[in-house]
PDB file of N, CA and C in Angstrom:
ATOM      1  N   UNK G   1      19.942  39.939 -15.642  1.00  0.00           N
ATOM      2  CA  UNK G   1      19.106  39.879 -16.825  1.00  0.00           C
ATOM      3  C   UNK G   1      18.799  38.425 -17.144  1.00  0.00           C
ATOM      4  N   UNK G   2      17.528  38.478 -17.695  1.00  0.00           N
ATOM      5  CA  UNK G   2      17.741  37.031 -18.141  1.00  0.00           C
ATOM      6  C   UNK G   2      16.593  36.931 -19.637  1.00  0.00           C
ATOM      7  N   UNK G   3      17.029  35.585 -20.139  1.00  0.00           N
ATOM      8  CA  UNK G   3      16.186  36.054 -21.674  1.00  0.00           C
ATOM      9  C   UNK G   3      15.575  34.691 -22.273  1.00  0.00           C
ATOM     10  N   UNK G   4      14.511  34.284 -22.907  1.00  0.00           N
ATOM     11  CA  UNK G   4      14.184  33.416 -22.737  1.00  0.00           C
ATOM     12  C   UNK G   4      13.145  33.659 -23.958  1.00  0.00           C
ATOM     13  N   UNK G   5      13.523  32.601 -24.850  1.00  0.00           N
ATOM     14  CA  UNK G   5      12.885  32.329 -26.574  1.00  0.00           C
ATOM     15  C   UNK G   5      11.573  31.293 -26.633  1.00  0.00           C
ATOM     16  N   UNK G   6      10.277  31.698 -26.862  1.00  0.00           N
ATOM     17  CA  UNK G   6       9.373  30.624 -27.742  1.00  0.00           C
ATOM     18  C   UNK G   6       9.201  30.516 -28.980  1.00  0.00           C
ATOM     19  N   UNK G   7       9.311  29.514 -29.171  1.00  0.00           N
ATOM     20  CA  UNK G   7       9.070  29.073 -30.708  1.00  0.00           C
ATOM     21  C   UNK G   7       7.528  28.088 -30.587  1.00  0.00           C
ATOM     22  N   UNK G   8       6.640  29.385 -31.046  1.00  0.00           N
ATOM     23  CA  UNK G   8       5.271  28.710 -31.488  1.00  0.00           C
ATOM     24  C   UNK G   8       5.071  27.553 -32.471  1.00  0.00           C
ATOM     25  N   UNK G   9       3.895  27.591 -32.919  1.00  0.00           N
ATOM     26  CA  UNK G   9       3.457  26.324 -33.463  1.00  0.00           C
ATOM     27  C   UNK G   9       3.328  26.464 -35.036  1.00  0.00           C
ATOM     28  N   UNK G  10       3.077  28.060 -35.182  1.00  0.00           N
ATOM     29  CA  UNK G  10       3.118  28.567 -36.647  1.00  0.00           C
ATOM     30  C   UNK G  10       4.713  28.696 -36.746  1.00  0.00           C
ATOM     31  N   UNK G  11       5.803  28.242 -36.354  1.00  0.00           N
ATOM     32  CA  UNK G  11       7.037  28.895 -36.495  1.00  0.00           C
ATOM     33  C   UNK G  11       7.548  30.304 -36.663  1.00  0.00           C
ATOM     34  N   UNK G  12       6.614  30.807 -35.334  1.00  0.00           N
ATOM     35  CA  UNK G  12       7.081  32.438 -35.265  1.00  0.00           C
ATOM     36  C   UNK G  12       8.033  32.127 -33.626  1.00  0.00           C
ATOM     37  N   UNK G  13       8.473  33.198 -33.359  1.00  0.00           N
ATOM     38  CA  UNK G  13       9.560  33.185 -32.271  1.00  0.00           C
ATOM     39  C   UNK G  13       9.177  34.570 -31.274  1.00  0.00           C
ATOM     40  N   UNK G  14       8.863  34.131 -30.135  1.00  0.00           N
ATOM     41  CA  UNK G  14       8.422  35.267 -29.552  1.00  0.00           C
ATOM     42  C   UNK G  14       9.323  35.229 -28.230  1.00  0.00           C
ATOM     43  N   UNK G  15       9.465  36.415 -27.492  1.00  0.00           N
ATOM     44  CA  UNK G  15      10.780  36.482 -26.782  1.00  0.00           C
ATOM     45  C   UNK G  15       9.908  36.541 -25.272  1.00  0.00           C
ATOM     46  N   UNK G  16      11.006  36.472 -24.161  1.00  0.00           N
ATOM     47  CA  UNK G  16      10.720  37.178 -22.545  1.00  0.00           C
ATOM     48  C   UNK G  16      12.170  37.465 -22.386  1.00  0.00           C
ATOM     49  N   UNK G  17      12.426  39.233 -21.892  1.00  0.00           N
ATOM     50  CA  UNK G  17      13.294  38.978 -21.095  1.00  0.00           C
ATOM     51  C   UNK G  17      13.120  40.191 -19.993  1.00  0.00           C
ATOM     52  N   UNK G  18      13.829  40.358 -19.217  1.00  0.00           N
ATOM     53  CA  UNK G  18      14.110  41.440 -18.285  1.00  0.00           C
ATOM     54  C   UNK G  18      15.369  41.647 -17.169  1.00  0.00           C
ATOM     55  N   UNK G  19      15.013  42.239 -16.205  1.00  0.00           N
ATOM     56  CA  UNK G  19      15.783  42.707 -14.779  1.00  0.00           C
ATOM     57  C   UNK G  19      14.814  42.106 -13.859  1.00  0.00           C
ATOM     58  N   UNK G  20      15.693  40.690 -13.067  1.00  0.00           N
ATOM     59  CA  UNK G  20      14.853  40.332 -11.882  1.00  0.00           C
ATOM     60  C   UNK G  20      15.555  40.779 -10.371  1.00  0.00           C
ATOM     61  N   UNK G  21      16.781  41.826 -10.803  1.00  0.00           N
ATOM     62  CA  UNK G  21      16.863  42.764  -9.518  1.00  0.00           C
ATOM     63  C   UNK G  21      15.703  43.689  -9.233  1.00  0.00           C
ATOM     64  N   UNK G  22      14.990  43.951 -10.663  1.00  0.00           N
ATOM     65  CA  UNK G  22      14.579  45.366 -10.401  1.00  0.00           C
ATOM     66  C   UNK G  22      12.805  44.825 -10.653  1.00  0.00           C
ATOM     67  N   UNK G  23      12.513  43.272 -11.270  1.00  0.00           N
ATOM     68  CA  UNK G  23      11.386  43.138 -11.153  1.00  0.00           C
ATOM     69  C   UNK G  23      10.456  43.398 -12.317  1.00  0.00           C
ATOM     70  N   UNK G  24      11.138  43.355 -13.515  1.00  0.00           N
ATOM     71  CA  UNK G  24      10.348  44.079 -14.760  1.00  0.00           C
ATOM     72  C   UNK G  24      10.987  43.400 -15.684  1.00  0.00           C
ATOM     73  N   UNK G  25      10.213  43.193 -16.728  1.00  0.00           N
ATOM     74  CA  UNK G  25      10.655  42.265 -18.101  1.00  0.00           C
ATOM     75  C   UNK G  25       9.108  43.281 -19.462  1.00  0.00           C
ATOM     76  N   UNK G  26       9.721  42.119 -20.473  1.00  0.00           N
ATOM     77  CA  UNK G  26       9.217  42.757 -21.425  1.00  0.00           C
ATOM     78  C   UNK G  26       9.127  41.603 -22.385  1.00  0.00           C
ATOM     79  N   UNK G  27       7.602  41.330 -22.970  1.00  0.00           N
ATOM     80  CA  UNK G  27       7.189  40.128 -23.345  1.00  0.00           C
ATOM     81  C   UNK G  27       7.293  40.853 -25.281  1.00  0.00           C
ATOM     82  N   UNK G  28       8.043  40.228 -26.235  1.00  0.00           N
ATOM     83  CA  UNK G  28       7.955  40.725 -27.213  1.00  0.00           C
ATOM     84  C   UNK G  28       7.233  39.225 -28.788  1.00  0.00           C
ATOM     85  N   UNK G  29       6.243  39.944 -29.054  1.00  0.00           N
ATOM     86  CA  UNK G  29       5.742  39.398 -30.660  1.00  0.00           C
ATOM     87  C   UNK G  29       5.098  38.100 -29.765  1.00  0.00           C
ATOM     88  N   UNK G  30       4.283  38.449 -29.312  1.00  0.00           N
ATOM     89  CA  UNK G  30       3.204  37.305 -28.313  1.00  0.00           C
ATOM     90  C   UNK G  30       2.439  36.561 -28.907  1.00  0.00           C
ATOM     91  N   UNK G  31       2.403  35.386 -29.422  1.00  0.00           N
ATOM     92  CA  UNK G  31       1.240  34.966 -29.903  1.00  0.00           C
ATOM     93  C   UNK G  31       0.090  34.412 -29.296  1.00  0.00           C
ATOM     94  N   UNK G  32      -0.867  34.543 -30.020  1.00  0.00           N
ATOM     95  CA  UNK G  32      -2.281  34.434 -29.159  1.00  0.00           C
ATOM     96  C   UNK G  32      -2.345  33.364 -28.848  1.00  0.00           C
ATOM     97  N   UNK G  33      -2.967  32.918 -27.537  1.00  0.00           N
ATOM     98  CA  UNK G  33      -2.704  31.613 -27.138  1.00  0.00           C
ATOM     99  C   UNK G  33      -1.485  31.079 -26.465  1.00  0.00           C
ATOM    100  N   UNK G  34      -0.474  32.285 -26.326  1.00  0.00           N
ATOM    101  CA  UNK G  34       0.722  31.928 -25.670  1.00  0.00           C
ATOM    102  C   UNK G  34       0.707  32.900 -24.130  1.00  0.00           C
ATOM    103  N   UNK G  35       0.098  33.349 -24.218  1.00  0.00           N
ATOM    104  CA  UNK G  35      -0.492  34.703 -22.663  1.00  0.00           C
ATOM    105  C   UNK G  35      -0.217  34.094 -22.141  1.00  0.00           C
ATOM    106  N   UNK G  36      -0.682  32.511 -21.411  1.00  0.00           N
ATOM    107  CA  UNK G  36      -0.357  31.960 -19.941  1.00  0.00           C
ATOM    108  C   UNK G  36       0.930  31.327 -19.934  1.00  0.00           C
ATOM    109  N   UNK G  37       1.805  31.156 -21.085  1.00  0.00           N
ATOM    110  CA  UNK G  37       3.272  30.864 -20.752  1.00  0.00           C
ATOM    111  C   UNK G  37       3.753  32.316 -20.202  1.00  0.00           C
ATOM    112  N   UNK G  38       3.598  33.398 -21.044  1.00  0.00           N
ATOM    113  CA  UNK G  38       3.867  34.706 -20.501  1.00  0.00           C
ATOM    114  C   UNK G  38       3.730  34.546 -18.912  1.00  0.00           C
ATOM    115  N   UNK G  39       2.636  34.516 -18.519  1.00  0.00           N
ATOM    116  CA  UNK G  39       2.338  34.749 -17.403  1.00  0.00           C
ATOM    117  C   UNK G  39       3.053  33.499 -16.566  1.00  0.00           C
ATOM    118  N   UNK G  40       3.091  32.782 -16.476  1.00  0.00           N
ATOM    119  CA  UNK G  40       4.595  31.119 -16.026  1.00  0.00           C
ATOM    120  C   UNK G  40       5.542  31.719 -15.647  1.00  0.00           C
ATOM    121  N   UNK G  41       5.882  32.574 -16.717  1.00  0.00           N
ATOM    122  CA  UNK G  41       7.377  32.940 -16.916  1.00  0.00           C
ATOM    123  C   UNK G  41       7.612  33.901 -16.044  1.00  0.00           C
ATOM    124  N   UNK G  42       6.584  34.911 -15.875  1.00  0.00           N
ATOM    125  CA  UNK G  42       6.493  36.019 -15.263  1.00  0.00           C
ATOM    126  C   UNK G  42       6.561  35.626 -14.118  1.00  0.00           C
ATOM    127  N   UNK G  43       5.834  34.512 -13.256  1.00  0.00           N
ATOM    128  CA  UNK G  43       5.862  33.961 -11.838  1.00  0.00           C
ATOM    129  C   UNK G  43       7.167  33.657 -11.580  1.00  0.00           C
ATOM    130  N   UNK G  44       8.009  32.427 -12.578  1.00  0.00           N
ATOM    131  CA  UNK G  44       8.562  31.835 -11.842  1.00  0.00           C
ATOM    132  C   UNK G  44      10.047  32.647 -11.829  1.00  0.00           C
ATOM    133  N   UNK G  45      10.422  34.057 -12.520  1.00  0.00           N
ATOM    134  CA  UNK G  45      10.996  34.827 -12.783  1.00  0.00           C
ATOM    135  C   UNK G  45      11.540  35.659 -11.681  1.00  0.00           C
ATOM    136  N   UNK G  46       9.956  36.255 -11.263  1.00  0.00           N
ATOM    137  CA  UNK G  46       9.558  36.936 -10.214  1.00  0.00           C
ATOM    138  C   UNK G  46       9.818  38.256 -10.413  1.00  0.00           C
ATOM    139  N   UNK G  47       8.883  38.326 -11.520  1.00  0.00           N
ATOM    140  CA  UNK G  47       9.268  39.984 -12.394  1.00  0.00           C
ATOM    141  C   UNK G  47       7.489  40.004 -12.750  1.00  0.00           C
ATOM    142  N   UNK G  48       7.533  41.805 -13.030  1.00  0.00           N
ATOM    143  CA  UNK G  48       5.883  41.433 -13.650  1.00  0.00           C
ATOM    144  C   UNK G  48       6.426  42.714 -15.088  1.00  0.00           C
ATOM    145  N   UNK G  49       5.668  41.923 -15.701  1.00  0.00           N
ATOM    146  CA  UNK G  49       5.411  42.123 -17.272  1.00  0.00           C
ATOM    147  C   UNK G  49       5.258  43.645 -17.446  1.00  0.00           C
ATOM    148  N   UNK G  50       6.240  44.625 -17.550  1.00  0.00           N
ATOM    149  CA  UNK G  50       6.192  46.208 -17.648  1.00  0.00           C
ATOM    150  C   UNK G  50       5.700  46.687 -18.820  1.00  0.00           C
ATOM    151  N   UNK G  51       6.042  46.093 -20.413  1.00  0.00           N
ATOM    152  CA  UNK G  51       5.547  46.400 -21.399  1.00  0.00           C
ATOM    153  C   UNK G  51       5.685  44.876 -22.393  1.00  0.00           C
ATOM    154  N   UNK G  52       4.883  45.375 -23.487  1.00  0.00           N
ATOM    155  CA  UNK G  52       4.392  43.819 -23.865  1.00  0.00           C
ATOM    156  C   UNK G  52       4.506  44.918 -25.404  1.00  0.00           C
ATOM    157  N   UNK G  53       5.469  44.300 -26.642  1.00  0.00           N
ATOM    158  CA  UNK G  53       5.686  44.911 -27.677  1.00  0.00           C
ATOM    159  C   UNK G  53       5.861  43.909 -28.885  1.00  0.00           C
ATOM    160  N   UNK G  54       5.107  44.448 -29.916  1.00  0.00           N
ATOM    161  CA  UNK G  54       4.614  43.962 -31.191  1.00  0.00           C
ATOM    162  C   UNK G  54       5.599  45.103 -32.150  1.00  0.00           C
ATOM    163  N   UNK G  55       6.627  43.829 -32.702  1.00  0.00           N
ATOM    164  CA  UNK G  55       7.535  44.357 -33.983  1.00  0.00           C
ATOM    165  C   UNK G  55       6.880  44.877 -35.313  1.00  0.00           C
ATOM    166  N   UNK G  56       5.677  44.408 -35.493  1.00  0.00           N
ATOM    167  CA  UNK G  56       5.062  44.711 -36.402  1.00  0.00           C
ATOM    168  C   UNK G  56       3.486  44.259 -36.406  1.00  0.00           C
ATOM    169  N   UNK G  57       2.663  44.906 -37.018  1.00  0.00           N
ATOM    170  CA  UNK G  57       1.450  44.330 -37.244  1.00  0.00           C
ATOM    171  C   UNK G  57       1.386  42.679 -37.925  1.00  0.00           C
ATOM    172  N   UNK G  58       0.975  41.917 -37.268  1.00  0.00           N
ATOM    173  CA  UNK G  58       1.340  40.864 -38.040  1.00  0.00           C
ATOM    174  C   UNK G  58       0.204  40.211 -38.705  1.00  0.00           C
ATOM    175  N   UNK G  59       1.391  39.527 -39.763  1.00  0.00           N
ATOM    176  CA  UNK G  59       0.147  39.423 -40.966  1.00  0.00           C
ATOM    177  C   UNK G  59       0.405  37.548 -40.808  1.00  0.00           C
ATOM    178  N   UNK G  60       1.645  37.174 -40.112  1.00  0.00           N
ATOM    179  CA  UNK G  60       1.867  35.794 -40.260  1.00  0.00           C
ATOM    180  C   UNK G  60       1.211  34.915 -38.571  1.00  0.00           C
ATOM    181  N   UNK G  61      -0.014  35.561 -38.040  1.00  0.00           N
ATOM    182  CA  UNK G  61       0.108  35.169 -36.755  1.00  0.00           C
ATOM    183  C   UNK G  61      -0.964  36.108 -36.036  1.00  0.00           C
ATOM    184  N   UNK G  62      -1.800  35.457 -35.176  1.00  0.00           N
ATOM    185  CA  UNK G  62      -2.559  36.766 -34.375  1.00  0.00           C
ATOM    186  C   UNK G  62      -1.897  36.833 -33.540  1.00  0.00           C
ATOM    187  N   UNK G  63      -1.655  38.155 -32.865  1.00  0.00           N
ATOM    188  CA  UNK G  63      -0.996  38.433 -31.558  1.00  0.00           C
ATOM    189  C   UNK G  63      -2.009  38.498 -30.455  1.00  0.00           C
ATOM    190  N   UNK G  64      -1.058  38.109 -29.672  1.00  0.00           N
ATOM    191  CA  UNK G  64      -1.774  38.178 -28.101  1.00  0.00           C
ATOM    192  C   UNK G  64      -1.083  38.802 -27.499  1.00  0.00           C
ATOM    193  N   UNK G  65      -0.477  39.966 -28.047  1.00  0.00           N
ATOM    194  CA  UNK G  65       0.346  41.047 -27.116  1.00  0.00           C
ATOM    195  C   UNK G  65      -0.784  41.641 -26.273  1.00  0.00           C
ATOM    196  N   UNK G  66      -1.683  42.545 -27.685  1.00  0.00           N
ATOM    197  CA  UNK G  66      -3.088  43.665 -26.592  1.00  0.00           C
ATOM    198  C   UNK G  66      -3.348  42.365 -25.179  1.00  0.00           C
ATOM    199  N   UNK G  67      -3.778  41.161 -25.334  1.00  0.00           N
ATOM    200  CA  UNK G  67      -5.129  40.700 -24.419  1.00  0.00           C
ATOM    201  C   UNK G  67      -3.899  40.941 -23.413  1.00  0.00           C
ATOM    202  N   UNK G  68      -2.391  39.969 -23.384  1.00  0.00           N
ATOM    203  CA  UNK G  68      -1.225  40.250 -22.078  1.00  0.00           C
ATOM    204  C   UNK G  68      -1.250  41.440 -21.854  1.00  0.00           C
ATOM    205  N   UNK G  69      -1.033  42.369 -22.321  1.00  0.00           N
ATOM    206  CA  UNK G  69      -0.862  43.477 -22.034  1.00  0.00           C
ATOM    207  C   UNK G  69      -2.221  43.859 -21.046  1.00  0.00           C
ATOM    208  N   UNK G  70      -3.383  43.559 -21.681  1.00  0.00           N
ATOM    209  CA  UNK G  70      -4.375  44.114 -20.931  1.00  0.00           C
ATOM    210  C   UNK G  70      -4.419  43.478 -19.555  1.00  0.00           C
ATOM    211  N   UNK G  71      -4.309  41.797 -19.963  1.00  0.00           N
ATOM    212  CA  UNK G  71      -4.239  41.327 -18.403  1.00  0.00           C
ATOM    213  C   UNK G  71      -3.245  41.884 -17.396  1.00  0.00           C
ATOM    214  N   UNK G  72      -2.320  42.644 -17.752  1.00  0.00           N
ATOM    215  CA  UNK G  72      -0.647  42.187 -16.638  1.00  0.00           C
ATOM    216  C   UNK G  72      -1.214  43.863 -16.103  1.00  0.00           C
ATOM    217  N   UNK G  73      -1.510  44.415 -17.026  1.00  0.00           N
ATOM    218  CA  UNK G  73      -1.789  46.395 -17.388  1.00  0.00           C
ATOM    219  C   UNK G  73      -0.183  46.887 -17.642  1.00  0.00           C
ATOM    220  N   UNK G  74       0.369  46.304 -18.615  1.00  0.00           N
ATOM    221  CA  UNK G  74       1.760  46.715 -18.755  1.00  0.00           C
ATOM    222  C   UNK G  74       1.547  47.164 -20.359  1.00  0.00           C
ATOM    223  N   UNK G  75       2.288  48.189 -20.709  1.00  0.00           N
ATOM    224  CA  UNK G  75       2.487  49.077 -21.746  1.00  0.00           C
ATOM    225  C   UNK G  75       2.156  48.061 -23.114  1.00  0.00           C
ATOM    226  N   UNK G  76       1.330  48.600 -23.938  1.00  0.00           N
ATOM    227  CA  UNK G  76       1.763  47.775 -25.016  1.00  0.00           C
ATOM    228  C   UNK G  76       1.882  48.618 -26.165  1.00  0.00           C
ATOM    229  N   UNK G  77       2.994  48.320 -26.837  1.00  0.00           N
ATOM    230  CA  UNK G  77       3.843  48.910 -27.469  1.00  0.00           C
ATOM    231  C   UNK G  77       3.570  48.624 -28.977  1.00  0.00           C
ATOM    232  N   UNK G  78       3.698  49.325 -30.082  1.00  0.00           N
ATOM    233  CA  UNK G  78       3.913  49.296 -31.356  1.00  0.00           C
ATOM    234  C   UNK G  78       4.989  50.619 -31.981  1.00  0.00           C
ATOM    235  N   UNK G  79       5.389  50.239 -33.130  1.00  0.00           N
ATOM    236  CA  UNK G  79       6.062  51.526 -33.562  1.00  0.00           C
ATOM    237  C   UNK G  79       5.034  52.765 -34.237  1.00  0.00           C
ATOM    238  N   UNK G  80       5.587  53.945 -34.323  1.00  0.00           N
ATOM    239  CA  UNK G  80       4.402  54.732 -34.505  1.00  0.00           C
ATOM    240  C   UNK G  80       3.972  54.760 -35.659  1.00  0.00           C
ATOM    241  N   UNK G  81       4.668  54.175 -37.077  1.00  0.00           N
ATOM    242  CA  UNK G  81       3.895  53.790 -38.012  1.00  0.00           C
ATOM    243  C   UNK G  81       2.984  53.307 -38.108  1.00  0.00           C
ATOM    244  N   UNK G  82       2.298  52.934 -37.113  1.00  0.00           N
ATOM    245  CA  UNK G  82       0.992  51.730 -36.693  1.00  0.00           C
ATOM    246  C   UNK G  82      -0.317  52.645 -36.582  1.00  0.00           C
ATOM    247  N   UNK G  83      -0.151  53.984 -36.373  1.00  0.00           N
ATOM    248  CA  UNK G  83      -1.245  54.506 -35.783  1.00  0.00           C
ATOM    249  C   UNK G  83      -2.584  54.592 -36.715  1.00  0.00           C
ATOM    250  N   UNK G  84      -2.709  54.663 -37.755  1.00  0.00           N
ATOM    251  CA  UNK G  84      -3.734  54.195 -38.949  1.00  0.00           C
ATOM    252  C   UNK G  84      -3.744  53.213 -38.912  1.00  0.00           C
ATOM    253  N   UNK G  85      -2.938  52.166 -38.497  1.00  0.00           N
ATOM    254  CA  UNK G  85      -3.546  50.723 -39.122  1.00  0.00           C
ATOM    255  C   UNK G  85      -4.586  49.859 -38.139  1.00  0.00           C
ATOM    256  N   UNK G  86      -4.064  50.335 -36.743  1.00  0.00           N
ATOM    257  CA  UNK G  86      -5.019  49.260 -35.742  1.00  0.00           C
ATOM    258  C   UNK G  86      -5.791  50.720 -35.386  1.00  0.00           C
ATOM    259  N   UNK G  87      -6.919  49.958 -34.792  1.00  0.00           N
ATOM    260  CA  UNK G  87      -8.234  50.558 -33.841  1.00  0.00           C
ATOM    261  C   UNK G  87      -7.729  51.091 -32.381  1.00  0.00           C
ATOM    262  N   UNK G  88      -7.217  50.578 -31.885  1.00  0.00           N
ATOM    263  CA  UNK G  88      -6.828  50.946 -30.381  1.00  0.00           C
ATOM    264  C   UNK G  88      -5.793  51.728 -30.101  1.00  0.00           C
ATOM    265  N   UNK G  89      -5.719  52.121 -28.534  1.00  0.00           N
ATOM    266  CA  UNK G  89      -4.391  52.701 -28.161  1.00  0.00           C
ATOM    267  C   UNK G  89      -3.008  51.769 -27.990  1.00  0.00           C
ATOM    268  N   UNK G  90      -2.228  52.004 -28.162  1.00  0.00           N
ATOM    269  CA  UNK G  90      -0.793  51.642 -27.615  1.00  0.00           C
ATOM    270  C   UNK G  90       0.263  52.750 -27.699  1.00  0.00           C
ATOM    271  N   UNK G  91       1.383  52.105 -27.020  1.00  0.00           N
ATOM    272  CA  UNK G  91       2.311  53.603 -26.565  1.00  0.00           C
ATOM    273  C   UNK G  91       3.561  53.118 -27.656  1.00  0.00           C
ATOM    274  N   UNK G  92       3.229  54.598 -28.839  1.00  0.00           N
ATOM    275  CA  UNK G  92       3.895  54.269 -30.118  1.00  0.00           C
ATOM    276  C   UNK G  92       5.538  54.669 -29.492  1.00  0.00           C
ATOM    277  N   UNK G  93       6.275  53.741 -30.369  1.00  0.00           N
ATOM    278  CA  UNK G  93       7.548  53.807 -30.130  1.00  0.00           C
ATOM    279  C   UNK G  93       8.500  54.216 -31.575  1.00  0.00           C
ATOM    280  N   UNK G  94       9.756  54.955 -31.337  1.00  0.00           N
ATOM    281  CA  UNK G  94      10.249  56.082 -32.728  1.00  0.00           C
ATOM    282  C   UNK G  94      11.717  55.389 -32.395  1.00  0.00           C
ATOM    283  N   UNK G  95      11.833  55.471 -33.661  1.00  0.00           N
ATOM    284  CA  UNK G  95      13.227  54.836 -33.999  1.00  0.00           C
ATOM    285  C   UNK G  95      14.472  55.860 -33.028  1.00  0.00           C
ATOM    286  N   UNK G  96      15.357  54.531 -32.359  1.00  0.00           N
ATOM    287  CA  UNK G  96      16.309  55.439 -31.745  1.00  0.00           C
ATOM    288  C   UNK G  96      15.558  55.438 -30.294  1.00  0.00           C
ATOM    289  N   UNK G  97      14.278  55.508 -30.279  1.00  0.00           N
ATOM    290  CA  UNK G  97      13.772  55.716 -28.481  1.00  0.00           C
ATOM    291  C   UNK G  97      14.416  54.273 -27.642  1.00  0.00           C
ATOM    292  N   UNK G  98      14.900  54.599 -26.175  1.00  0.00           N
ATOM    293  CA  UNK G  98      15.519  53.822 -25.455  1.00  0.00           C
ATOM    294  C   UNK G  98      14.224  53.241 -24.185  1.00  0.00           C
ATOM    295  N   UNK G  99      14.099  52.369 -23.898  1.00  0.00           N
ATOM    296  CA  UNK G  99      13.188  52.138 -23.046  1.00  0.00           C
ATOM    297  C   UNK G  99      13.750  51.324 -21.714  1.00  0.00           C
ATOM    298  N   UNK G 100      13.973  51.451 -20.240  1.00  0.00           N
ATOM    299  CA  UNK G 100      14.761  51.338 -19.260  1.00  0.00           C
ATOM    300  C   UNK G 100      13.445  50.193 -18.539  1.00  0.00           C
ATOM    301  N   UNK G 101      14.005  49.077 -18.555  1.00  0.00           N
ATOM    302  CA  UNK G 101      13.137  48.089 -17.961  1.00  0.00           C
ATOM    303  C   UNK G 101      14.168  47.731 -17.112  1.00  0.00           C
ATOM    304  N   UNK G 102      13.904  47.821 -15.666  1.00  0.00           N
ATOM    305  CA  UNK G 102      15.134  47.995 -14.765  1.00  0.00           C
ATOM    306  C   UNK G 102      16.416  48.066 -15.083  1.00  0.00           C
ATOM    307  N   UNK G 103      17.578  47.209 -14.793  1.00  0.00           N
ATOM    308  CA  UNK G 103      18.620  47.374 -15.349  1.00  0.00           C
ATOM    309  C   UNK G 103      18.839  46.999 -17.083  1.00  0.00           C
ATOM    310  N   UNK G 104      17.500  46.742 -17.630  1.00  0.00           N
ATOM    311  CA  UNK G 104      18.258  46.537 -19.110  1.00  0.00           C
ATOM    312  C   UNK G 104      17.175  47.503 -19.424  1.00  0.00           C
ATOM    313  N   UNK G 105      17.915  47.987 -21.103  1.00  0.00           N
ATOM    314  CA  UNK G 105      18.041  49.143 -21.754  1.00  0.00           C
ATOM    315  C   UNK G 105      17.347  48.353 -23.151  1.00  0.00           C
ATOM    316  N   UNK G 106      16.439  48.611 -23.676  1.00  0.00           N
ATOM    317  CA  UNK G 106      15.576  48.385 -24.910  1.00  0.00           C
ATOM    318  C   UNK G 106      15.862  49.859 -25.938  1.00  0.00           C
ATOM    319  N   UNK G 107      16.806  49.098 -27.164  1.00  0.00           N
ATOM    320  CA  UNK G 107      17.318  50.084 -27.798  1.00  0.00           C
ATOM    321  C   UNK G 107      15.672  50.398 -29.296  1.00  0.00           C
ATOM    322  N   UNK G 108      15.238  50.853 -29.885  1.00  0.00           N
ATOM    323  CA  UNK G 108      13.664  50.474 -30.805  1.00  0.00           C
ATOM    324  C   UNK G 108      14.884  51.070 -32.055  1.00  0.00           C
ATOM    325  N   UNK G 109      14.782  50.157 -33.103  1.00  0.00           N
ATOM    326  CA  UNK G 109      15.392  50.174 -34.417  1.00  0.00           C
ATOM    327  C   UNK G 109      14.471  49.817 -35.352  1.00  0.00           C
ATOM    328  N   UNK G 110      13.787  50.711 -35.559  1.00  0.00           N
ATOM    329  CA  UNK G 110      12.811  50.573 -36.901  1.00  0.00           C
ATOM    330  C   UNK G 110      13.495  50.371 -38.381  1.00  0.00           C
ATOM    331  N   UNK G 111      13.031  48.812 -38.813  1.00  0.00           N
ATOM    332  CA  UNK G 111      13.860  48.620 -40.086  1.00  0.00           C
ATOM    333  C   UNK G 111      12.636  48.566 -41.655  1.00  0.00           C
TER     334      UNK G 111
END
């Protein structure tokens, strides 16, 4: 496993981590304009980007989860409270659901 913190420029904190046995990670609270570190990380890792997930609609920050997500074509994720609020699809996630990104285990705790 391995795990790996950005701290943007607005002082938000957006994560990478994954399984580089198994080749899959998971880019979380992306900010826009941060996609091609995503994608750095993803190379020099040697994992590709399985799902790309937004903790919340954010009101402090545009995300650049959708555009990564669209570039990599890896899941992008919101909780399912979201489904009225944005325009598009994403694959809603329910409190308690477990998500298996090779050997690590993504527990979703809706607070």
């Amino acid at each position: 496993m391995f795990f790996r913190q950005r701290t943007a420029a607005q002082a938000t904190l957006s994560y990478f981590f994954g399984c580089t046995g198994r080749g899959l990670s998971v880019a979380v609270d992306v900010v826009a304009g941060d996609e091609d570190w995503f994608l750095a990380e993803a190379k020099q890792a040697g994992v590709s980007i399985s799902h790309v997930i937004d903790t919340h609609v954010h009101a402090d920050h545009r995300s650049g989860g959708l555009a990564l997500a669209r570039q990599t074509g890896a899941r992008y994720c919101l909780h399912e409270s979201n489904r009225d609020r944005v325009s598009f699809d994403f694959m809603p996630l329910s409190d308690g659901e477990r998500l298996e990104v090779g050997n690590v285990v993504v527990e979703v705790l809706h607070t």
